[in-house]
Amino acid sequence: MMGIIVQNLLNGVSFGIILFLLASGLSISLGLMGILNLAHGALYMVGGYVGWMLAVRSGWNFWLAVLGAGLASGLLGLVIERVFLRYLYKKRNEQVLLTFGLVYILTNLSIWIWGAEPRTPFTAPFLSGSFNVSGWQYPTARIAIIMIGVGLAAGLWLLQDRTRLGAIVRAGMENKEMATGLGINMGAVFTAVFFVASFLAGFAGVIGAQLLGVYPDLSLDVLLLALVVVVVGGMGNVRGTLLGSMIIGLIHSFGVALFPELAMFTIYLVMVIILLARPAGLLGKKV
Amino acid sequence: MKASNADVAGSSRRRTALCCFPYLTGGILFILIPLILPPYLQSLMSKVLILAIFGMSLDILWGYSGLLSLGHAVYFGIAGYTCGIMTVRFGIESFWTTAACGVASSVLVAAFFGIMALRVSGIYFLLVTFALGQLVFSAVTKWDKVTGGSDGLVGIPSPSLGVNWFSWSPIQFYFLVFIAFGICFFLLYRFVNSPLGLALQGIRDNESRMRSLGFNTWLFRYIGFLVAGLFAGVAGVLLPYQDGVMAPGQVGVMTSGLAALICIIGGIGTLFGPVVGALVIVFAEFIASMYTPERWPLILGVIFVAAAMYARGGIGGYLYRVWRRAYMRSGSPND
Amino acid sequence: MKQGRITGLGWLICLFLVIIAMPSTSAFAAPASQGKPIKIGVLVPMTGASAETGPKMKNAITLRLEEAKWQVAGRPIELISQDEGGGDPAFAMAAAKKMVEMDQVDIMIGPMNTPMTMAVAPYLARQQIVTLTLAPVAGDAKMLSNLFKGWIFTTGGEGGQFCFPFGEFAYNDMKFRTITTVSQDHAAGKRFMGTFVEGFKSKGGTVVQQQWVPYGTADMGPYLSVLKDGDALALWLIPIDIRRFLKQYDERGLFKKMPIVIPRAGVIDEVALKELGDLTLGLVAEQNYVNLLDTQVNKKFVAGYKSKYGVPPDFFCATAYQAASVALAGFEATKGDATRDKLRQAIVSLKLETPTGNVSFTPSGLAILDTYFVEVKKKGGEYIFEPIKKRPATRPLGE
């Protein structure tokens, strides 16, 4: 019994960290920039495929592959922002149409380039295998995921709350004209933020691949999960995204253990209940 | 040169004619063209009109009330499932009964969900409606004894109008849909031009001002939500008879997204926009998948991206601007 | 600003031109024409969750038609293929309608996924189009006969006809007495695991636990945490889920405790075996095709597929090849007469040997097929499915 509880605690937290990684990019672009980027999941998927191509097919070092994937998605995001999104900043409707179209394009291009066969989860050689935890074995990779996630969360929080860049971004969100008047190049800031959000998506794609693998429908599946996290936790801040992802991850794990056949339904039910109490999410701005 | 009374009267007649012209031509085209099409294209046209009604219902919420919903497919799909379940599981054959129940179920759910969703607006409204939509999707998928689960409800027979000698062919089904569409279009047109509809647009443009003028903005929005849900339900009751299947995807976020796409491509805030949008999307998908069965999503994606970047206000919006220029040029008293 | 928008337009135009420049992939026509062509329609998944199987199946069918030199009974053959979509039955319906009414196909091969098959079956039966399925449908013989009305031939089999004998095998030959099951929570998963369990229980086995994984579940971990002990774990999940599951099963060292048996192992192929590695050694599975089958027909097929496409064929390729063979044999029997009823009669009375084994049909069009029980081994550095027992002439359940 104790074993089941501890295992699912670890399951929930490690799955939650993956959700955090994939949702933080969306939370940034949605909460900080107000851009509804439906292609976020597609950027995750592209990162996953690039990581797979580098780590599995070409035998690169896993961490280099993670970096490579992040850069690939980051650059892709950069191109998307510069060529398309830049002209659609206040136009929510057109953003929806554009990013939806990009999902179709990126998904189909990925199938064309890498094939549609689902990819088995892969990880760094030294992370495969398991820890011995009080009599049963727990995958090392999941522990590593937790550590990476916590580290990233700390880094993002620092960046957002404690650095000048973070302050600039937050100021720019509140009042773009003022910030520009202070001599800050908001166009460059926006592009940089979107690059970071996209990099995070690609990064998450490979870290997440240790658990989830890579397959074309990931672009939509991940987008849905990210939206759920953002709905529950609130968007635009690291704490909210972290809280939301932990809740969803733990509900999934314990939900499956307790009510195996209602797994996804339980998640959506909890999501709706939380929304009834706090429509902006648990740590979102009060609406 | 001063305009004479005769001139003014003449130009006023011209204005009315010009105003009705697009609707009349559209109507006539939609009646005549399907008559010469082969049957499977006729059923494609039925799909266009069903999606057009669905799109118009979202337009009420989005274009006219300023609330983008990512869970609108709930009212669409639930109506369809109600009809399908009544026919397949309970053997209720009469179309009138199932359709009435279908629309009623949509309105009931809208009444319930509206209370939850309308506590917020903007991006939060989008997220709340998304959440509610996913909940329904998950429930429909899970409750497979009734709904057929993720494999869907199959074998839905053609609707029975209670008249024995009548059996359905694609063109007949099309005209049923066309009549339903015509009625919906007319009713929605009256609605958006009614005081209620105009108030909604006012609230969309400047809620605080409307409130300061004494309008109960929440109530107006709620009514708008119900109306949107009702018409989505009307589209939904036609859906199961189109192909004889219902799938959980039809209450899910992808179908809600489809409604949004139809509105944007066609032009938001116009009633005929969703008609144009539905026409474009259905035929683009069909032609693309015929031309390249493996790469057709690429073509569709490119069309969406191009429309987002270059067709401001959608294709319908563009057509509207063209028509408006003609309208302006016709009846000015200072000719 | 204007300049930037032109750049965007430039990208889009380039992409569009690339797509348009691709040859239209939907129709292949015979080189020489003598007489009206026979049109074979193929409906397979090209997008969505099963997107990787569609092109494979089309390749296998093309191979078979090439071997027949694109003609049968003196008439040329035209192949028309469409996407059945990624999960929307209405999309599959539209594609089916297009092929039946616009292209006027004489015979239909596909769809592959069960929900699509169930959705288009009533329509195809009404239109009286002979249809050959490409993957096992879920349902017992009575229900299927009522739905298919003799026009839809289950060349892909029916889940129960394969899994029930495998359940018996698990008890009799593998000597398992208790099992725990993990399966996908949809029609196909329920049918496969359900009939496997029936077969197992029919010999006296007991089931200690059954877990059902809803479609779209991301993390397999929780299912592993509450897994009960048995002599074996019976597992069936969709391709992405089964890969995740097997990886995590291994990571928790569970293979040492409980071996895994997999009915309907089409969900993992040799590529997956390679990616998963040594953990797959010893997996016992049921599949009605493995490319090591030692028959003349199969050896020729494997060699032909490999030389044309560079990779060995898998279960999906073989099923598609088999369906194409059935179609050709049908037309040969009617001497090229595509009259619907004649074609149907001809196919019902066929007895063929194909790479998957012997194929014949019950009077209502349900296929009688061979199946094999296999074990994963490593030979010469390659992971293979090695047949350990053949179970010939399985019949659909519930006749």
XYZ file of N, CA and C in Angstrom, chain A residues 30 36 38 83-85 87-88 91-94 96-98 100-102 104-106 108-109 111-112 220 224 227-228 230-231 235 261-262 264-265 268-269 271-272 275-277 279-280 285 287, chain B residues 62 68 70 116 119-124 126-128 130-132 134-135 137-139 142 253-254 257-258 260-261 264-265 268 294-298 300-302 304-305 307-309 311-313:
282
model
N 1.162 33.106 -23.945
C -0.236 33.505 -23.754
C -0.376 34.547 -22.664
N -2.220 33.796 -28.613
C -2.749 32.444 -28.528
C -2.029 31.613 -29.580
N -1.540 28.358 -30.997
C -1.997 26.979 -31.065
C -0.916 26.059 -31.608
N 8.083 36.377 -39.410
C 7.436 36.388 -40.728
C 5.920 36.524 -40.628
N 5.326 35.954 -39.592
C 3.870 35.944 -39.529
C 3.281 36.657 -38.320
N 3.660 36.209 -37.119
C 2.950 36.689 -35.941
C 3.138 38.162 -35.662
N 2.769 40.617 -37.404
C 1.753 41.504 -37.942
C 0.390 41.275 -37.320
N 0.322 40.317 -36.388
C -1.003 39.958 -35.886
C -1.129 40.151 -34.390
N -4.510 40.912 -33.010
C -5.597 40.304 -33.741
C -5.759 38.847 -33.325
N -6.455 38.646 -32.244
C -6.653 37.311 -31.690
C -7.216 36.351 -32.737
N -8.213 36.789 -33.485
C -8.856 35.913 -34.461
C -7.880 35.394 -35.493
N -7.096 36.336 -36.053
C -6.152 35.908 -37.078
C -5.076 35.024 -36.490
N -5.493 32.790 -34.199
C -6.074 31.453 -34.140
C -5.954 30.775 -35.499
N -6.366 31.479 -36.544
C -6.338 30.910 -37.887
C -4.919 30.576 -38.316
N -4.014 31.535 -38.087
C -2.636 31.339 -38.510
C -1.999 30.153 -37.820
N -3.327 27.701 -36.239
C -3.987 26.446 -36.589
C -3.430 25.920 -37.907
N -3.298 26.829 -38.871
C -2.731 26.437 -40.153
C -1.318 25.926 -39.989
N -0.559 26.561 -39.108
C 0.816 26.125 -38.886
C 0.850 24.715 -38.298
N -1.239 22.261 -38.918
C -1.425 21.349 -40.041
C -0.124 21.208 -40.830
N 0.496 22.359 -41.100
C 1.697 22.338 -41.930
C 2.823 21.600 -41.223
N 3.090 21.979 -39.970
C 4.222 21.374 -39.260
C 4.007 19.881 -39.040
N 2.194 17.742 -40.836
C 2.343 16.989 -42.070
C 3.789 16.993 -42.574
N 4.496 18.119 -42.403
C 5.901 18.165 -42.794
C 6.718 17.178 -41.963
N 5.685 14.391 -40.678
C 5.423 13.040 -41.190
C 6.240 12.801 -42.447
N 6.293 13.828 -43.286
C 7.032 13.731 -44.543
C 8.520 13.492 -44.281
N -1.306 18.077 -31.240
C -2.601 18.406 -30.652
C -2.715 17.899 -29.218
N -3.508 20.359 -25.936
C -4.622 20.157 -25.013
C -4.143 20.103 -23.578
N -3.081 23.509 -22.380
C -4.227 24.369 -22.089
C -4.847 23.996 -20.750
N -4.941 22.686 -20.476
C -5.507 22.256 -19.198
C -4.687 22.812 -18.040
N -2.706 25.426 -18.007
C -2.845 26.880 -17.930
C -4.195 27.264 -17.338
N -5.229 26.493 -17.687
C -6.552 26.775 -17.138
C -6.543 26.598 -15.631
N -2.260 31.675 -15.964
C -1.179 31.831 -16.933
C -0.315 33.029 -16.633
N -10.777 3.559 -14.648
C -11.398 3.781 -15.942
C -11.824 5.207 -16.158
N -11.589 6.063 -15.138
C -12.077 7.436 -15.297
C -10.936 8.426 -15.420
N -8.941 10.250 -17.566
C -8.972 11.565 -18.187
C -10.181 12.354 -17.717
N -11.273 11.664 -17.506
C -12.490 12.337 -17.087
C -12.278 13.046 -15.760
N -10.537 16.358 -16.256
C -11.385 17.423 -16.777
C -12.398 17.878 -15.734
N -12.876 16.941 -14.928
C -13.840 17.316 -13.898
C -13.192 18.260 -12.889
N -10.688 20.133 -13.388
C -10.428 21.388 -14.078
C -11.658 22.285 -14.021
N -12.810 21.707 -14.309
C -14.031 22.507 -14.315
C -14.374 22.990 -12.894
N -12.282 25.843 -12.007
C -12.689 27.032 -12.755
C -13.928 27.683 -12.155
N -14.799 26.855 -11.596
C -16.008 27.434 -11.010
C -15.640 28.329 -9.839
N -14.637 27.887 -9.102
C -14.232 28.678 -7.940
C -13.351 29.845 -8.359
N -12.126 31.410 -11.863
C -12.122 31.364 -13.326
C -10.781 31.693 -13.966
N -9.899 32.376 -13.259
C -8.632 32.718 -13.895
C -7.570 31.702 -13.570
N -4.285 35.986 -12.477
C -4.719 37.316 -12.036
C -6.182 37.235 -11.682
N -9.897 37.879 -11.712
C -10.710 38.415 -12.806
C -11.961 39.081 -12.261
N -19.396 35.145 -31.119
C -18.080 35.720 -31.350
C -18.151 37.067 -32.063
N -15.237 34.636 -27.885
C -14.780 33.458 -28.626
C -14.870 32.242 -27.723
N -14.235 28.156 -27.244
C -13.561 26.972 -27.776
C -14.295 25.709 -27.347
N -21.895 29.275 -15.981
C -20.503 29.131 -15.551
C -19.564 29.969 -16.400
N -19.186 34.137 -16.339
C -18.619 34.892 -15.222
C -17.356 35.607 -15.657
N -16.822 35.185 -16.795
C -15.594 35.814 -17.272
C -15.748 36.156 -18.743
N -14.747 36.862 -19.274
C -14.766 37.171 -20.699
C -13.353 37.083 -21.232
N -13.218 37.346 -22.504
C -11.897 37.378 -23.104
C -11.239 36.017 -23.123
N -9.955 36.005 -22.828
C -9.188 34.766 -22.902
C -9.694 33.762 -21.871
N -10.200 34.246 -20.745
C -10.686 33.331 -19.711
C -11.954 32.629 -20.156
N -12.593 31.889 -23.162
C -12.098 30.876 -24.078
C -11.659 29.640 -23.322
N -10.913 29.823 -22.241
C -10.401 28.684 -21.497
C -11.513 27.942 -20.768
N -12.469 28.682 -20.197
C -13.572 28.018 -19.490
C -14.409 27.190 -20.461
N -13.446 25.971 -23.231
C -12.611 24.842 -23.614
C -12.721 23.735 -22.579
N -12.601 24.126 -21.294
C -12.652 23.137 -20.226
C -13.987 22.394 -20.213
N -15.067 23.141 -20.323
C -16.388 22.510 -20.328
C -16.526 21.583 -21.529
N -14.165 19.948 -23.106
C -13.369 18.734 -22.910
C -14.055 17.793 -21.939
N -14.705 18.364 -20.935
C -15.420 17.540 -19.972
C -16.508 16.731 -20.677
N -16.657 16.042 -23.872
C -15.982 15.102 -24.778
C -15.574 13.855 -24.028
N -14.975 14.056 -22.864
C -14.519 12.932 -22.072
C -15.689 12.071 -21.616
N -16.781 12.714 -21.207
C -17.955 11.966 -20.763
C -18.538 11.154 -21.905
N -16.399 8.197 -22.580
C -16.404 7.218 -21.520
C -17.709 6.412 -21.484
N -12.860 19.716 -29.048
C -12.239 20.995 -29.337
C -11.902 21.150 -30.821
N -11.678 20.027 -31.519
C -11.355 20.147 -32.932
C -12.550 20.698 -33.707
N -12.975 24.243 -32.905
C -11.983 24.983 -33.674
C -12.423 25.137 -35.117
N -13.089 24.094 -35.645
C -13.582 24.160 -37.022
C -14.585 25.286 -37.168
N -14.694 27.976 -35.421
C -13.939 29.232 -35.381
C -13.280 29.498 -36.727
N -12.728 28.446 -37.319
C -12.090 28.597 -38.626
C -13.080 29.064 -39.671
N -13.712 32.722 -39.139
C -12.618 33.639 -39.480
C -12.421 33.699 -40.983
N -12.418 32.540 -41.614
C -12.169 32.542 -43.060
C -13.287 33.262 -43.779
N -15.918 37.385 -39.642
C -16.684 37.422 -38.391
C -17.589 38.636 -38.379
N -1.967 12.042 -49.277
C -1.064 12.046 -48.136
C -0.701 13.428 -47.644
N -0.702 14.401 -48.554
C -0.181 15.717 -48.170
C -1.268 16.772 -48.075
N -2.548 16.367 -48.119
C -3.583 17.399 -48.186
C -3.613 18.337 -46.990
N -3.239 17.867 -45.746
C -3.252 18.863 -44.658
C -2.299 20.025 -44.905
N -1.228 19.776 -45.677
C -0.310 20.863 -45.988
C -1.025 21.964 -46.766
N -4.193 22.617 -46.926
C -5.161 23.299 -46.065
C -4.469 24.282 -45.148
N -3.347 23.845 -44.553
C -2.600 24.716 -43.645
C -2.139 25.981 -44.348
N -1.647 25.826 -45.581
C -1.184 26.995 -46.324
C -2.344 27.949 -46.586
N -4.985 28.356 -44.739
C -5.311 29.051 -43.488
C -4.316 30.161 -43.219
N -3.025 29.843 -43.368
C -2.009 30.851 -43.080
C -2.174 32.046 -44.019
N -4.875 33.003 -45.551
C -6.092 33.750 -45.211
C -5.853 34.625 -43.987
N -5.105 34.108 -43.013
C -4.857 34.890 -41.796
C -4.046 36.130 -42.105
N -3.075 35.981 -43.005
C -2.185 37.094 -43.272
C -2.778 38.107 -44.233
N -6.221 38.023 -45.866
C -7.643 38.308 -46.056
C -8.199 38.861 -44.769
N -7.960 40.139 -44.529
C -8.427 40.727 -43.283
C -9.942 40.756 -43.273
N -10.512 40.267 -42.213
C -11.959 40.190 -42.146
C -12.486 39.045 -42.960
